[in-house]
Every structure is written in structure tokens, then in C-alpha cells.
Amino acid sequence: MTTKSCISVLLALLLAPCLVHAEDEDSLTKRAIAKTEVATENAIDYAGRIVEEGDNVLYLSGYAHHNRATYSPEKIAEFNETAWGAGFGRTLIDGNGNSNALFGLAFLDSHSDVQLQAGYAREWRWQFAERAAVGAGFVAMLVSRSDIFHGFPFPAILPLASVEVGPVALMASYVPKLSSSDGGNGNVLYLFGRINLGR
């Protein structure tokens, strides 16, 4: 065996684990992309079901309570806490009695500027009477605020809870403190209403 052949075999033996690993990474990437595509298709299909089969819902906003331990009385006095506004959506109750909604909402934020948000809400519901239930879940949405990114929409995921009687529900979400600086922002309890208008 020539020196060249020996070096070739040696290099092949040394690089083999790297090549296998690269193949594994490529395979993992391909599988991840395929799973993402399937998940995206399923999400789009389910959104279509919510739109086609869901009930019409009117949202009425609301009230934004700023945590008194987070903000000074002077700062609280500057805030708008009557977050008046409205929105519209579609809600589909699935086979397990849980709520899935698509929505759009506009209301006055803490600075009396218009805040826009649109997204998806999921609640697991527990019915405790014939026409009464409580729910808990999350909302994933795009938000546009004048004081964040100059109004450019940004993603947000927040907790969501509700108490409903018949077609009317009191909804609540909580914005955690977003900054550790003194007087930062967040620690806001947001209350709003939902009225199911049927189809």
C-alpha cells in the first residue's frame, strides 16, 4: 500500500464519524422541517374550521388594573385604566368542551393610545352548572402598541381565564412585569367581556 493510499484510508477513518454525524444532523433538520410543515398545515386547517364552524363573538374591553406595588401613586395617576374598546372573533367549542378562538381587538392602552391585537386563544373549560363554566388557558397573538417598537406588531403569549354564564363571559389576562428597572412596565391585570352571538 502506498503512502497516499494509507493517508486516504486514515483520513476516511478519521472523518467517518463526522460525516455520519453530518448526515444525522441533515436528517434531523429534514425531519424537523417536515414536522413543522405538518404542524403548520394542521394549524391552518384548524383555523379554517374555527372560521367556518365557530360562533360569532363580540369582545368588549375593559379595565386594566396596574399593580399598586409596581407603580408609584403619581405614575398610577398618569395611566388610563379604563381600556375601552371592542373586537370580533369566532369561537369553536371542540368535542371535549374546550374553547378555541380567533379574534381581533382594539382598545385604549395605559397611555390612551389605541392598542391592536389579533390572534388565537385556547381555553380548557370546566362546566359547573348547565349554562355556567370556568376556563383557563392562553392567548397567542400579535400586538401593536405605540410605545413598543414604534407600533410594529410583536408576538405575545399570555395566560387567560374566564367565568361564563350563558352567552356572556368575564375574561381576564395578566401581563407580567417586562423589565426589572424601577417603575418598569407590566404587572397589569386586563379584564374584558365576551358575548357569544351564535352563528
Backbone as JSON Lines, residues from 0, in Angstrom:
{"i":0,"aa":"M","n":[0.85,-1.19,0.0],"ca":[0.0,0.0,0.0],"c":[0.89,1.24,0.0]}
{"i":1,"aa":"T","n":[0.59,2.18,-0.89],"ca":[1.39,3.38,-0.99],"c":[1.08,4.33,0.16]}
{"i":2,"aa":"T","n":[1.97,5.32,0.37],"ca":[1.77,6.32,1.41],"c":[0.47,7.09,1.17]}
{"i":3,"aa":"K","n":[0.2,7.37,-0.11],"ca":[-1.02,8.12,-0.47],"c":[-2.26,7.33,-0.07]}
{"i":4,"aa":"S","n":[-2.23,6.03,-0.35],"ca":[-3.37,5.17,-0.01],"c":[-3.57,5.1,1.49]}
{"i":5,"aa":"C","n":[-2.45,5.0,2.23],"ca":[-2.53,4.94,3.7],"c":[-3.16,6.21,4.26]}
{"i":6,"aa":"I","n":[-2.73,7.35,3.74],"ca":[-3.27,8.63,4.2],"c":[-4.76,8.73,3.87]}
{"i":7,"aa":"S","n":[-5.14,8.26,2.69],"ca":[-6.56,8.29,2.29],"c":[-7.41,7.44,3.22]}
{"i":8,"aa":"V","n":[-6.92,6.22,3.53],"ca":[-7.66,5.33,4.43],"c":[-7.74,5.95,5.82]}
{"i":9,"aa":"L","n":[-6.62,6.5,6.29],"ca":[-6.58,7.12,7.62],"c":[-7.55,8.29,7.7]}
{"i":10,"aa":"L","n":[-7.55,9.15,6.68],"ca":[-8.48,10.28,6.63],"c":[-9.93,9.81,6.6]}
{"i":11,"aa":"A","n":[-10.19,8.77,5.83],"ca":[-11.55,8.22,5.74],"c":[-12.01,7.73,7.1]}
{"i":12,"aa":"L","n":[-11.1,7.02,7.82],"ca":[-11.44,6.51,9.15],"c":[-11.66,7.65,10.15]}
{"i":13,"aa":"L","n":[-10.81,8.69,10.06],"ca":[-10.94,9.83,10.97],"c":[-12.19,10.65,10.69]}
{"i":14,"aa":"L","n":[-12.53,10.82,9.43],"ca":[-13.66,11.67,9.06],"c":[-15.0,10.94,9.07]}
{"i":15,"aa":"A","n":[-14.98,9.62,9.09],"ca":[-16.24,8.86,9.02],"c":[-17.24,9.27,10.1]}
{"i":16,"aa":"P","n":[-16.83,9.39,11.39],"ca":[-17.81,9.81,12.41],"c":[-18.39,11.19,12.12]}
{"i":17,"aa":"C","n":[-17.53,12.09,11.61],"ca":[-18.01,13.45,11.29],"c":[-19.03,13.41,10.16]}
{"i":18,"aa":"L","n":[-18.73,12.59,9.15],"ca":[-19.66,12.5,8.01],"c":[-20.98,11.88,8.44]}
{"i":19,"aa":"V","n":[-20.91,10.84,9.28],"ca":[-22.14,10.22,9.79],"c":[-22.92,11.22,10.61]}
{"i":20,"aa":"H","n":[-22.2,11.98,11.47],"ca":[-22.84,12.99,12.31],"c":[-23.5,14.06,11.44]}
{"i":21,"aa":"A","n":[-22.79,14.49,10.38],"ca":[-23.35,15.49,9.47],"c":[-24.6,14.95,8.8]}
{"i":22,"aa":"E","n":[-24.55,13.66,8.42],"ca":[-25.74,13.04,7.82],"c":[-26.88,13.01,8.82]}
{"i":23,"aa":"D","n":[-26.55,12.67,10.09],"ca":[-27.58,12.64,11.14],"c":[-28.18,14.03,11.33]}
{"i":24,"aa":"E","n":[-27.32,15.07,11.37],"ca":[-27.83,16.43,11.53],"c":[-28.73,16.82,10.38]}
{"i":25,"aa":"D","n":[-28.29,16.45,9.14],"ca":[-29.09,16.75,7.96],"c":[-30.43,16.04,8.04]}
{"i":26,"aa":"S","n":[-30.39,14.79,8.48],"ca":[-31.62,14.01,8.62],"c":[-32.52,14.61,9.69]}
{"i":27,"aa":"L","n":[-31.91,15.03,10.83],"ca":[-32.68,15.67,11.89],"c":[-33.32,16.97,11.41]}
{"i":28,"aa":"T","n":[-32.56,17.74,10.65],"ca":[-33.08,19.0,10.11],"c":[-34.26,18.74,9.19]}
{"i":29,"aa":"K","n":[-34.09,17.73,8.31],"ca":[-35.18,17.4,7.37],"c":[-36.43,16.95,8.13]}
{"i":30,"aa":"R","n":[-36.23,16.13,9.17],"ca":[-37.39,15.67,9.96],"c":[-38.05,16.84,10.69]}
{"i":31,"aa":"A","n":[-37.24,17.75,11.23],"ca":[-37.79,18.92,11.93],"c":[-38.59,19.8,10.97]}
{"i":32,"aa":"I","n":[-38.05,19.99,9.76],"ca":[-38.76,20.79,8.75],"c":[-40.07,20.11,8.37]}
{"i":33,"aa":"A","n":[-40.03,18.79,8.18],"ca":[-41.24,18.06,7.8],"c":[-42.3,18.16,8.9]}
{"i":34,"aa":"K","n":[-41.88,18.02,10.17],"ca":[-42.83,18.12,11.28],"c":[-43.41,19.52,11.39]}
{"i":35,"aa":"T","n":[-42.56,20.54,11.15],"ca":[-43.03,21.93,11.19],"c":[-44.07,22.17,10.1]}
{"i":36,"aa":"E","n":[-43.8,21.63,8.9],"ca":[-44.75,21.79,7.79],"c":[-46.09,21.14,8.12]}
{"i":37,"aa":"V","n":[-46.04,19.94,8.7],"ca":[-47.28,19.24,9.07],"c":[-48.04,20.02,10.14]}
{"i":38,"aa":"A","n":[-47.31,20.51,11.15],"ca":[-47.94,21.28,12.22],"c":[-48.58,22.55,11.66]}
{"i":39,"aa":"T","n":[-47.87,23.21,10.73],"ca":[-48.4,24.43,10.13],"c":[-49.67,24.14,9.33]}
{"i":40,"aa":"E","n":[-49.64,23.07,8.54],"ca":[-50.83,22.68,7.77],"c":[-52.0,22.36,8.69]}
{"i":41,"aa":"N","n":[-51.73,21.64,9.79],"ca":[-52.79,21.31,10.74],"c":[-53.36,22.58,11.38]}
{"i":42,"aa":"A","n":[-52.48,23.53,11.73],"ca":[-52.93,24.78,12.35],"c":[-53.81,25.57,11.38]}
{"i":43,"aa":"I","n":[-53.4,25.62,10.1],"ca":[-54.19,26.34,9.09],"c":[-55.54,25.66,8.9]}
{"i":44,"aa":"D","n":[-55.53,24.33,8.84],"ca":[-56.8,23.59,8.7],"c":[-57.72,23.86,9.88]}
{"i":45,"aa":"Y","n":[-57.15,23.85,11.09],"ca":[-57.98,24.07,12.28],"c":[-58.5,25.5,12.35]}
{"i":46,"aa":"A","n":[-57.67,26.45,11.93],"ca":[-58.12,27.85,11.88],"c":[-59.3,27.96,10.91]}
{"i":47,"aa":"G","n":[-59.22,27.24,9.79],"ca":[-60.33,27.22,8.83],"c":[-61.6,26.67,9.45]}
{"i":48,"aa":"R","n":[-61.44,25.63,10.27],"ca":[-62.62,25.06,10.97],"c":[-63.22,26.06,11.93]}
{"i":49,"aa":"I","n":[-62.37,26.79,12.67],"ca":[-62.88,27.79,13.61],"c":[-63.69,28.84,12.86]}
{"i":50,"aa":"V","n":[-63.15,29.3,11.74],"ca":[-63.84,30.33,10.95],"c":[-65.15,29.79,10.38]}
{"i":51,"aa":"E","n":[-65.14,28.58,9.83],"ca":[-66.32,28.03,9.18],"c":[-67.38,27.54,10.15]}
{"i":52,"aa":"E","n":[-66.96,26.89,11.25],"ca":[-67.92,26.24,12.15],"c":[-68.15,26.98,13.46]}
{"i":53,"aa":"G","n":[-67.3,27.95,13.78],"ca":[-67.39,28.63,15.08],"c":[-68.53,29.62,15.17]}
{"i":54,"aa":"D","n":[-68.83,30.02,16.4],"ca":[-69.84,31.05,16.67],"c":[-69.21,32.43,16.56]}
{"i":55,"aa":"N","n":[-70.03,33.42,16.2],"ca":[-69.59,34.81,16.22],"c":[-69.48,35.29,17.66]}
{"i":56,"aa":"V","n":[-68.43,36.03,17.95],"ca":[-68.21,36.51,19.31],"c":[-67.89,37.99,19.28]}
{"i":57,"aa":"L","n":[-68.53,38.74,20.18],"ca":[-68.24,40.16,20.36],"c":[-67.41,40.31,21.63]}
{"i":58,"aa":"Y","n":[-66.3,41.05,21.55],"ca":[-65.48,41.33,22.73],"c":[-65.66,42.79,23.11]}
{"i":59,"aa":"L","n":[-65.81,43.04,24.41],"ca":[-65.92,44.4,24.92],"c":[-64.83,44.61,25.96]}
{"i":60,"aa":"S","n":[-64.01,45.62,25.72],"ca":[-62.9,45.92,26.62],"c":[-63.31,47.14,27.43]}
{"i":61,"aa":"G","n":[-62.98,47.33,28.58],"ca":[-62.5,46.58,29.62],"c":[-61.85,47.54,30.61]}
{"i":62,"aa":"Y","n":[-61.03,46.9,31.39],"ca":[-60.37,47.57,32.51],"c":[-58.96,47.01,32.64]}
{"i":63,"aa":"A","n":[-57.97,47.87,32.84],"ca":[-56.58,47.46,33.02],"c":[-56.11,47.93,34.4]}
{"i":64,"aa":"H","n":[-55.97,46.99,35.33],"ca":[-55.55,47.33,36.69],"c":[-54.03,47.21,36.79]}
{"i":65,"aa":"H","n":[-53.37,48.33,37.08],"ca":[-51.91,48.35,37.25],"c":[-51.57,48.06,38.71]}
{"i":66,"aa":"N","n":[-50.72,47.08,38.92],"ca":[-50.35,46.65,40.26],"c":[-49.8,47.83,41.06]}
{"i":67,"aa":"R","n":[-50.45,48.12,42.19],"ca":[-50.06,49.27,43.01],"c":[-48.71,49.09,43.66]}
{"i":68,"aa":"A","n":[-48.21,47.86,43.77],"ca":[-46.88,47.64,44.34],"c":[-45.78,47.88,43.31]}
{"i":69,"aa":"T","n":[-46.17,47.93,42.04],"ca":[-45.19,48.13,40.96],"c":[-45.01,49.6,40.62]}
{"i":70,"aa":"Y","n":[-46.09,50.37,40.69],"ca":[-46.07,51.76,40.25],"c":[-46.35,52.71,41.41]}
{"i":71,"aa":"S","n":[-45.74,53.87,41.34],"ca":[-45.98,54.9,42.36],"c":[-47.37,55.49,42.16]}
{"i":72,"aa":"P","n":[-47.95,56.1,43.2],"ca":[-49.27,56.74,43.05],"c":[-49.26,57.81,41.95]}
{"i":73,"aa":"E","n":[-48.13,58.5,41.8],"ca":[-48.04,59.52,40.75],"c":[-48.11,58.87,39.36]}
{"i":74,"aa":"K","n":[-47.46,57.74,39.21],"ca":[-47.47,57.04,37.92],"c":[-48.86,56.48,37.64]}
{"i":75,"aa":"I","n":[-49.5,55.91,38.67],"ca":[-50.85,55.37,38.52],"c":[-51.79,56.48,38.04]}
{"i":76,"aa":"A","n":[-51.62,57.67,38.58],"ca":[-52.48,58.8,38.21],"c":[-52.33,59.17,36.74]}
{"i":77,"aa":"E","n":[-51.17,58.88,36.16],"ca":[-50.92,59.18,34.74],"c":[-51.56,58.16,33.81]}
{"i":78,"aa":"F","n":[-51.81,56.95,34.33],"ca":[-52.3,55.86,33.47],"c":[-53.79,55.95,33.19]}
{"i":79,"aa":"N","n":[-54.16,55.47,32.02],"ca":[-55.56,55.23,31.68],"c":[-55.85,53.78,32.06]}
{"i":80,"aa":"E","n":[-56.79,53.56,32.96],"ca":[-57.14,52.19,33.35],"c":[-58.48,51.74,32.77]}
{"i":81,"aa":"T","n":[-59.21,52.67,32.2],"ca":[-60.47,52.3,31.53],"c":[-60.15,52.02,30.07]}
{"i":82,"aa":"A","n":[-59.81,50.77,29.8],"ca":[-59.33,50.36,28.48],"c":[-60.49,50.09,27.53]}
{"i":83,"aa":"W","n":[-61.26,51.14,27.22],"ca":[-62.44,50.95,26.39],"c":[-62.06,50.5,24.98]}
{"i":84,"aa":"G","n":[-62.86,49.61,24.44],"ca":[-62.62,49.13,23.09],"c":[-63.53,47.96,22.76]}
{"i":85,"aa":"A","n":[-63.34,47.39,21.59],"ca":[-64.19,46.27,21.16],"c":[-63.43,45.42,20.15]}
{"i":86,"aa":"G","n":[-63.97,44.25,19.91],"ca":[-63.37,43.35,18.94],"c":[-64.36,42.31,18.48]}
{"i":87,"aa":"F","n":[-63.91,41.5,17.56],"ca":[-64.78,40.47,16.99],"c":[-63.95,39.2,16.81]}
{"i":88,"aa":"G","n":[-64.62,38.06,16.88],"ca":[-63.93,36.8,16.68],"c":[-64.87,35.67,16.37]}
{"i":89,"aa":"R","n":[-64.28,34.49,16.25],"ca":[-65.04,33.26,16.05],"c":[-64.53,32.26,17.08]}
{"i":90,"aa":"T","n":[-65.46,31.58,17.75],"ca":[-65.09,30.6,18.78],"c":[-65.71,29.26,18.47]}
{"i":91,"aa":"L","n":[-64.9,28.22,18.54],"ca":[-65.36,26.85,18.31],"c":[-65.14,26.04,19.58]}
{"i":92,"aa":"I","n":[-66.22,25.44,20.07],"ca":[-66.11,24.53,21.21],"c":[-65.84,23.14,20.65]}
{"i":93,"aa":"D","n":[-64.73,22.52,21.04],"ca":[-64.37,21.22,20.47],"c":[-65.14,20.09,21.15]}
{"i":94,"aa":"G","n":[-64.86,18.87,20.72],"ca":[-65.57,17.69,21.23],"c":[-65.39,17.46,22.71]}
{"i":95,"aa":"N","n":[-64.34,18.04,23.32],"ca":[-64.1,17.9,24.76],"c":[-64.66,19.07,25.56]}
{"i":96,"aa":"G","n":[-65.38,19.98,24.87],"ca":[-65.97,21.13,25.56],"c":[-65.01,22.29,25.76]}
{"i":97,"aa":"N","n":[-63.84,22.23,25.12],"ca":[-62.86,23.31,25.27],"c":[-63.01,24.34,24.16]}
{"i":98,"aa":"S","n":[-62.55,25.56,24.44],"ca":[-62.77,26.69,23.54],"c":[-61.53,27.02,22.73]}
{"i":99,"aa":"N","n":[-61.74,27.24,21.43],"ca":[-60.68,27.67,20.52],"c":[-61.19,28.88,19.77]}
{"i":100,"aa":"A","n":[-60.44,29.98,19.8],"ca":[-60.95,31.22,19.22],"c":[-59.9,31.92,18.38]}
{"i":101,"aa":"L","n":[-60.38,32.58,17.33],"ca":[-59.59,33.53,16.56],"c":[-60.22,34.88,16.78]}
{"i":102,"aa":"F","n":[-59.42,35.93,16.95],"ca":[-60.01,37.22,17.32],"c":[-59.17,38.39,16.84]}
{"i":103,"aa":"G","n":[-59.81,39.54,16.82],"ca":[-59.14,40.82,16.62],"c":[-59.74,41.8,17.61]}
{"i":104,"aa":"L","n":[-58.93,42.67,18.2],"ca":[-59.4,43.55,19.27],"c":[-58.65,44.87,19.23]}
{"i":105,"aa":"A","n":[-59.37,45.95,19.48],"ca":[-58.74,47.29,19.56],"c":[-59.27,47.97,20.81]}
{"i":106,"aa":"F","n":[-58.37,48.58,21.59],"ca":[-58.8,49.26,22.82],"c":[-57.76,50.31,23.2]}
{"i":107,"aa":"L","n":[-58.12,51.16,24.15],"ca":[-57.21,52.2,24.62],"c":[-56.25,51.61,25.64]}
{"i":108,"aa":"D","n":[-54.95,51.8,25.42],"ca":[-53.96,51.25,26.34],"c":[-53.73,52.19,27.52]}
{"i":109,"aa":"S","n":[-52.7,51.92,28.29],"ca":[-52.41,52.69,29.51],"c":[-52.11,54.16,29.24]}
{"i":110,"aa":"H","n":[-51.73,54.47,27.99],"ca":[-51.39,55.85,27.63],"c":[-52.49,56.5,26.8]}
{"i":111,"aa":"S","n":[-53.67,55.86,26.76],"ca":[-54.82,56.32,25.98],"c":[-54.56,56.28,24.48]}
{"i":112,"aa":"D","n":[-53.59,55.46,24.05],"ca":[-53.36,55.21,22.63],"c":[-54.06,53.92,22.25]}
{"i":113,"aa":"V","n":[-54.37,53.77,20.97],"ca":[-55.05,52.55,20.52],"c":[-54.06,51.39,20.47]}
{"i":114,"aa":"Q","n":[-54.43,50.29,21.12],"ca":[-53.65,49.05,21.05],"c":[-54.44,48.07,20.21]}
{"i":115,"aa":"L","n":[-53.76,47.44,19.26],"ca":[-54.38,46.43,18.39],"c":[-53.79,45.07,18.71]}
{"i":116,"aa":"Q","n":[-54.65,44.06,18.69],"ca":[-54.14,42.71,18.85],"c":[-55.02,41.73,18.1]}
{"i":117,"aa":"A","n":[-54.4,40.7,17.57],"ca":[-55.11,39.66,16.83],"c":[-54.4,38.35,17.07]}
{"i":118,"aa":"G","n":[-55.18,37.27,17.22],"ca":[-54.52,36.01,17.47],"c":[-55.46,34.86,17.74]}
{"i":119,"aa":"Y","n":[-54.93,33.9,18.5],"ca":[-55.61,32.64,18.8],"c":[-55.66,32.48,20.32]}
{"i":120,"aa":"A","n":[-56.82,32.04,20.8],"ca":[-56.97,31.78,22.24],"c":[-57.45,30.35,22.45]}
{"i":121,"aa":"R","n":[-56.88,29.69,23.43],"ca":[-57.26,28.31,23.78],"c":[-57.6,28.28,25.26]}
{"i":122,"aa":"E","n":[-58.78,27.75,25.58],"ca":[-59.18,27.59,26.97],"c":[-59.69,26.19,27.22]}
{"i":123,"aa":"W","n":[-59.24,25.6,28.31],"ca":[-59.8,24.35,28.79],"c":[-60.93,24.74,29.73]}
{"i":124,"aa":"R","n":[-62.12,24.23,29.47],"ca":[-63.32,24.65,30.21],"c":[-63.81,23.54,31.13]}
{"i":125,"aa":"W","n":[-64.34,23.98,32.3],"ca":[-64.97,23.07,33.25],"c":[-66.37,23.59,33.52]}
{"i":126,"aa":"Q","n":[-67.36,22.82,33.11],"ca":[-68.75,23.24,33.29],"c":[-69.19,22.84,34.7]}
{"i":127,"aa":"F","n":[-69.64,23.84,35.49],"ca":[-70.07,23.53,36.86],"c":[-71.56,23.67,37.04]}
{"i":128,"aa":"A","n":[-72.28,24.09,36.0],"ca":[-73.75,24.14,36.0],"c":[-74.17,24.01,34.54]}
{"i":129,"aa":"E","n":[-75.47,23.9,34.33],"ca":[-75.95,23.66,32.97],"c":[-75.49,24.72,31.98]}
{"i":130,"aa":"R","n":[-75.51,25.97,32.4],"ca":[-75.12,27.05,31.49],"c":[-73.99,27.91,32.06]}
{"i":131,"aa":"A","n":[-73.16,27.3,32.88],"ca":[-72.07,28.06,33.51],"c":[-70.78,27.24,33.47]}
{"i":132,"aa":"A","n":[-69.67,27.94,33.24],"ca":[-68.38,27.26,33.15],"c":[-67.26,28.22,33.52]}
{"i":133,"aa":"V","n":[-66.13,27.64,33.91],"ca":[-64.91,28.42,34.1],"c":[-63.88,27.88,33.1]}
{"i":134,"aa":"G","n":[-62.97,28.73,32.71],"ca":[-61.96,28.32,31.75],"c":[-60.59,28.87,32.11]}
{"i":135,"aa":"A","n":[-59.56,28.18,31.64],"ca":[-58.18,28.65,31.82],"c":[-57.37,28.19,30.63]}
{"i":136,"aa":"G","n":[-56.47,29.05,30.18],"ca":[-55.66,28.69,29.03],"c":[-54.66,29.77,28.7]}
{"i":137,"aa":"F","n":[-54.52,30.03,27.4],"ca":[-53.54,31.01,26.96],"c":[-54.04,31.72,25.71]}
{"i":138,"aa":"V","n":[-53.43,32.84,25.43],"ca":[-53.68,33.56,24.19],"c":[-52.32,33.81,23.52]}
{"i":139,"aa":"A","n":[-52.23,33.5,22.22],"ca":[-51.03,33.75,21.43],"c":[-51.43,34.76,20.36]}
{"i":140,"aa":"M","n":[-50.74,35.9,20.32],"ca":[-51.23,36.97,19.45],"c":[-50.11,37.86,18.95]}
{"i":141,"aa":"L","n":[-50.47,38.7,17.99],"ca":[-49.63,39.8,17.55],"c":[-50.22,41.06,18.16]}
{"i":142,"aa":"V","n":[-49.36,41.9,18.71],"ca":[-49.8,43.12,19.4],"c":[-49.12,44.32,18.77]}
{"i":143,"aa":"S","n":[-49.87,45.4,18.62],"ca":[-49.3,46.66,18.15],"c":[-49.59,47.74,19.18]}
{"i":144,"aa":"R","n":[-48.51,48.31,19.74],"ca":[-48.61,49.4,20.72],"c":[-47.69,50.53,20.29]}
{"i":145,"aa":"S","n":[-48.14,51.76,20.5],"ca":[-47.34,52.91,20.08],"c":[-46.04,53.04,20.87]}
{"i":146,"aa":"D","n":[-46.01,52.51,22.11],"ca":[-44.82,52.68,22.95],"c":[-43.83,51.51,22.87]}
{"i":147,"aa":"I","n":[-44.14,50.5,22.05],"ca":[-43.24,49.36,21.89],"c":[-42.98,49.16,20.4]}
{"i":148,"aa":"F","n":[-41.71,49.2,20.01],"ca":[-41.29,49.02,18.61],"c":[-42.0,50.0,17.66]}
{"i":149,"aa":"H","n":[-42.35,51.18,18.18],"ca":[-43.0,52.22,17.36],"c":[-44.25,51.71,16.66]}
{"i":150,"aa":"G","n":[-44.97,50.82,17.33],"ca":[-46.22,50.31,16.76],"c":[-46.07,49.09,15.88]}
{"i":151,"aa":"F","n":[-44.82,48.64,15.64],"ca":[-44.64,47.45,14.8],"c":[-45.14,46.22,15.56]}
{"i":152,"aa":"P","n":[-45.98,45.38,14.93],"ca":[-46.55,44.21,15.64],"c":[-45.47,43.27,16.18]}
{"i":153,"aa":"F","n":[-45.68,42.8,17.39],"ca":[-44.77,41.84,18.01],"c":[-45.57,40.7,18.62]}
{"i":154,"aa":"P","n":[-45.0,39.5,18.71],"ca":[-45.73,38.36,19.27],"c":[-45.78,38.39,20.79]}
{"i":155,"aa":"A","n":[-46.86,37.85,21.35],"ca":[-47.0,37.75,22.81],"c":[-47.84,36.52,23.14]}
{"i":156,"aa":"I","n":[-47.49,35.88,24.24],"ca":[-48.28,34.77,24.77],"c":[-48.57,35.1,26.23]}
{"i":157,"aa":"L","n":[-49.86,35.1,26.57],"ca":[-50.27,35.47,27.93],"c":[-51.26,34.45,28.47]}
{"i":158,"aa":"P","n":[-51.37,34.35,29.8],"ca":[-52.38,33.47,30.39],"c":[-53.76,34.06,30.21]}
{"i":159,"aa":"L","n":[-54.76,33.2,30.23],"ca":[-56.14,33.61,30.01],"c":[-57.06,32.82,30.94]}
{"i":160,"aa":"A","n":[-58.08,33.48,31.48],"ca":[-59.06,32.81,32.33],"c":[-60.42,33.43,32.09]}
{"i":161,"aa":"S","n":[-61.47,32.66,32.38],"ca":[-62.83,33.18,32.16],"c":[-63.82,32.54,33.11]}
{"i":162,"aa":"V","n":[-64.9,33.27,33.34],"ca":[-66.08,32.75,34.03],"c":[-67.24,33.09,33.11]}
{"i":163,"aa":"E","n":[-67.98,32.07,32.67],"ca":[-69.08,32.33,31.74],"c":[-70.41,31.82,32.28]}
{"i":164,"aa":"V","n":[-71.43,32.6,32.0],"ca":[-72.81,32.23,32.33],"c":[-73.63,32.47,31.07]}
{"i":165,"aa":"G","n":[-74.18,31.41,30.51],"ca":[-74.9,31.54,29.26],"c":[-73.97,32.05,28.17]}
{"i":166,"aa":"P","n":[-74.41,33.04,27.39],"ca":[-73.57,33.54,26.29],"c":[-72.55,34.6,26.71]}
{"i":167,"aa":"V","n":[-72.55,34.98,27.99],"ca":[-71.69,36.08,28.45],"c":[-70.55,35.54,29.31]}
{"i":168,"aa":"A","n":[-69.36,36.1,29.11],"ca":[-68.2,35.67,29.9],"c":[-67.39,36.88,30.33]}
{"i":169,"aa":"L","n":[-66.88,36.83,31.55],"ca":[-65.89,37.79,32.03],"c":[-64.53,37.14,31.82]}
{"i":170,"aa":"M","n":[-63.67,37.83,31.07],"ca":[-62.35,37.29,30.71],"c":[-61.27,38.07,31.46]}
{"i":171,"aa":"A","n":[-60.16,37.41,31.72],"ca":[-59.02,38.07,32.39],"c":[-57.72,37.55,31.82]}
{"i":172,"aa":"S","n":[-56.77,38.46,31.65],"ca":[-55.41,38.1,31.26],"c":[-54.45,38.92,32.12]}
{"i":173,"aa":"Y","n":[-53.21,38.45,32.22],"ca":[-52.24,39.15,33.07],"c":[-50.96,39.38,32.29]}
{"i":174,"aa":"V","n":[-50.51,40.63,32.28],"ca":[-49.24,40.98,31.63],"c":[-48.19,41.06,32.74]}
{"i":175,"aa":"P","n":[-47.22,40.15,32.75],"ca":[-46.2,40.19,33.81],"c":[-45.27,41.38,33.65]}
{"i":176,"aa":"K","n":[-44.5,41.65,34.67],"ca":[-43.54,42.75,34.6],"c":[-42.49,42.41,33.55]}
{"i":177,"aa":"L","n":[-42.29,43.33,32.61],"ca":[-41.41,43.07,31.48],"c":[-40.01,43.62,31.66]}
{"i":178,"aa":"S","n":[-39.79,44.38,32.72],"ca":[-38.48,44.98,32.94],"c":[-38.21,45.02,34.44]}
{"i":179,"aa":"S","n":[-36.93,44.85,34.8],"ca":[-36.58,44.88,36.23],"c":[-36.26,46.29,36.7]}
{"i":180,"aa":"S","n":[-36.25,47.25,35.76],"ca":[-35.94,48.63,36.16],"c":[-37.06,49.2,37.01]}
{"i":181,"aa":"D","n":[-36.73,50.19,37.84],"ca":[-37.73,50.81,38.7],"c":[-38.84,51.39,37.85]}
{"i":182,"aa":"G","n":[-40.05,51.07,38.25],"ca":[-41.21,51.58,37.53],"c":[-41.38,50.96,36.17]}
{"i":183,"aa":"G","n":[-40.6,49.88,35.83],"ca":[-40.68,49.22,34.53],"c":[-42.08,49.17,33.95]}
{"i":184,"aa":"N","n":[-42.45,48.19,33.23],"ca":[-43.82,48.08,32.76],"c":[-44.31,46.65,32.96]}
{"i":185,"aa":"G","n":[-45.61,46.49,32.9],"ca":[-46.19,45.18,33.15],"c":[-46.86,45.13,34.51]}
{"i":186,"aa":"N","n":[-47.09,43.89,35.0],"ca":[-47.87,43.67,36.21],"c":[-49.23,44.36,36.08]}
{"i":187,"aa":"V","n":[-49.9,44.02,34.98],"ca":[-51.21,44.6,34.68],"c":[-52.24,43.48,34.52]}
{"i":188,"aa":"L","n":[-53.34,43.57,35.24],"ca":[-54.47,42.66,35.1],"c":[-55.45,43.29,34.12]}
{"i":189,"aa":"Y","n":[-55.72,42.6,33.03],"ca":[-56.59,43.13,31.99],"c":[-57.92,42.36,32.01]}
{"i":190,"aa":"L","n":[-59.02,43.08,32.17],"ca":[-60.35,42.49,32.22],"c":[-61.16,42.93,31.0]}
{"i":191,"aa":"F","n":[-61.87,41.99,30.42],"ca":[-62.72,42.31,29.27],"c":[-63.87,41.32,29.21]}
{"i":192,"aa":"G","n":[-64.83,41.58,28.35],"ca":[-66.01,40.72,28.26],"c":[-66.13,40.05,26.91]}
{"i":193,"aa":"R","n":[-66.84,38.93,26.9],"ca":[-67.09,38.19,25.65],"c":[-68.57,37.85,25.6]}
{"i":194,"aa":"I","n":[-69.19,38.12,24.45],"ca":[-70.59,37.77,24.26],"c":[-70.7,36.88,23.04]}
{"i":195,"aa":"N","n":[-71.2,35.66,23.25],"ca":[-71.37,34.73,22.14],"c":[-72.66,35.09,21.41]}
{"i":196,"aa":"L","n":[-72.54,35.44,20.13],"ca":[-73.69,35.85,19.33],"c":[-74.29,34.71,18.53]}
{"i":197,"aa":"G","n":[-73.71,33.53,18.65],"ca":[-74.18,32.38,17.87],"c":[-73.75,32.5,16.42]}
{"i":198,"aa":"R","n":[-74.37,31.72,15.56],"ca":[-73.98,31.73,14.15],"c":[-74.88,32.66,13.39]}
